[in-house]
Structures are given as structure tokens and as C-alpha cells.
XYZ file of C-alpha atoms in Angstrom:
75
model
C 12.617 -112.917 175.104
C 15.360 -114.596 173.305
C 16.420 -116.964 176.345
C 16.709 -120.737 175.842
C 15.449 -122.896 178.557
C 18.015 -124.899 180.040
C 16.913 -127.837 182.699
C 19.641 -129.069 184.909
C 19.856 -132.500 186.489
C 17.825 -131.640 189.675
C 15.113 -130.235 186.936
C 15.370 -127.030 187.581
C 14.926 -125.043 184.754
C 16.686 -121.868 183.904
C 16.481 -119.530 181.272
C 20.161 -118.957 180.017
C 21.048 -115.680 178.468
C 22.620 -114.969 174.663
C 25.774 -117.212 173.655
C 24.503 -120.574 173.718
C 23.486 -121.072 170.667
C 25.388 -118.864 167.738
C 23.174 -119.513 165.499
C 20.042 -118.494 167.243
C 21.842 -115.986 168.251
C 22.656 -114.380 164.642
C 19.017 -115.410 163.686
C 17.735 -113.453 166.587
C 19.725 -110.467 165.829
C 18.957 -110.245 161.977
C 15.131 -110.493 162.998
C 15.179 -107.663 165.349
C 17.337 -105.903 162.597
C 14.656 -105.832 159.599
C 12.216 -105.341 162.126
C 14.063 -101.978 162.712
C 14.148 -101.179 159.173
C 10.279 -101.650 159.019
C 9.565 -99.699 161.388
C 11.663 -96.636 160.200
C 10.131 -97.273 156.915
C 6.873 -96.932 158.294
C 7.583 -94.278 160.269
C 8.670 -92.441 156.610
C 5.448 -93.127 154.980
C 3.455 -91.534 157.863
C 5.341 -88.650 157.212
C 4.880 -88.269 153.499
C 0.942 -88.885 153.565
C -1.988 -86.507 154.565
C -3.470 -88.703 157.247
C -3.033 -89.356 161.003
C -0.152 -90.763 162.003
C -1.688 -94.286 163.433
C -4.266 -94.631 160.970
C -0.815 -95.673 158.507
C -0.150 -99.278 159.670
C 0.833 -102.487 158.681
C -1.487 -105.291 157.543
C -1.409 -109.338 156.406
C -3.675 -109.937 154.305
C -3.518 -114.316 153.466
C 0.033 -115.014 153.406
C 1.669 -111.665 152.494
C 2.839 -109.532 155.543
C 3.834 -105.738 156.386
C 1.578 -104.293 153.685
C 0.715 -100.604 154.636
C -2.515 -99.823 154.880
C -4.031 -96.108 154.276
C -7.193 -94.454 155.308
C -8.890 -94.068 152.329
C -9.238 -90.287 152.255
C -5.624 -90.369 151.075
C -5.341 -89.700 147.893
């Protein structure tokens, strides 16, 4: 993941590492980042409600992502 296909002259096609594009790159980095952040968060909610741990997940519901979604015997 995060490799950019490169194809050479004799077509052979390579998957080149970080550094080749910065921005990608920083876009890359930023993405995996937040996705960090929502994970701890979720990880803190499971912890504060009465409810198994995987039953408290994230949702999308239309065009709205990372809602969390409780069991309904939390109250």
C-alpha cells in the first residue's frame, strides 16, 4: 500500500517505494495520521460505555462517515 507504479521502457512495471511523489507522500501520511486518532478515540468510547467492546463501532450512514454506533441497551 502506498507504492506508485512505475513502468520502465521494456514495460516492466515496478512498484517504487515512498519519495517519489512529496505530495502523495504528505497526503498519505496525514491519512494514516487521523486514522490513528479515530481509532484511539474509539478505543476511549468503548471504555466509557456499558457494552461489549466490538459491539461500539463505526458506521456511514449516506454521506456522513465514522459515526459510532451503540447497542441499544446503552443507556
Amino acid at each position: 500500500p502506498g507504492g506508485r507504479l512505475i513502468a520502465s521502457a521494456d514495460r516492466d512495471v515496478q512498484v517504487a517505494g515512498g519519495g517519489v511523489d512529496a505530495a502523495y507522500d504528505q497526503a498519505l501520511a496525514a491519512i494514516a495520521g487521523v486514522e490513528g486518532r479515530l481509532a484511539e478515540y474509539l478505543q476511549s468510547v468503548r471504555g466509557r460505555v456499558s457494552a461489549p467492546p466490538r459491539s461500539v463501532v463505526y458506521i456511514s450512514m449516506n454521506k456522513d462517515s465514522h459515526i459510532i454506533e451503540l447497542p441499544e441497551s446503552v443507556k
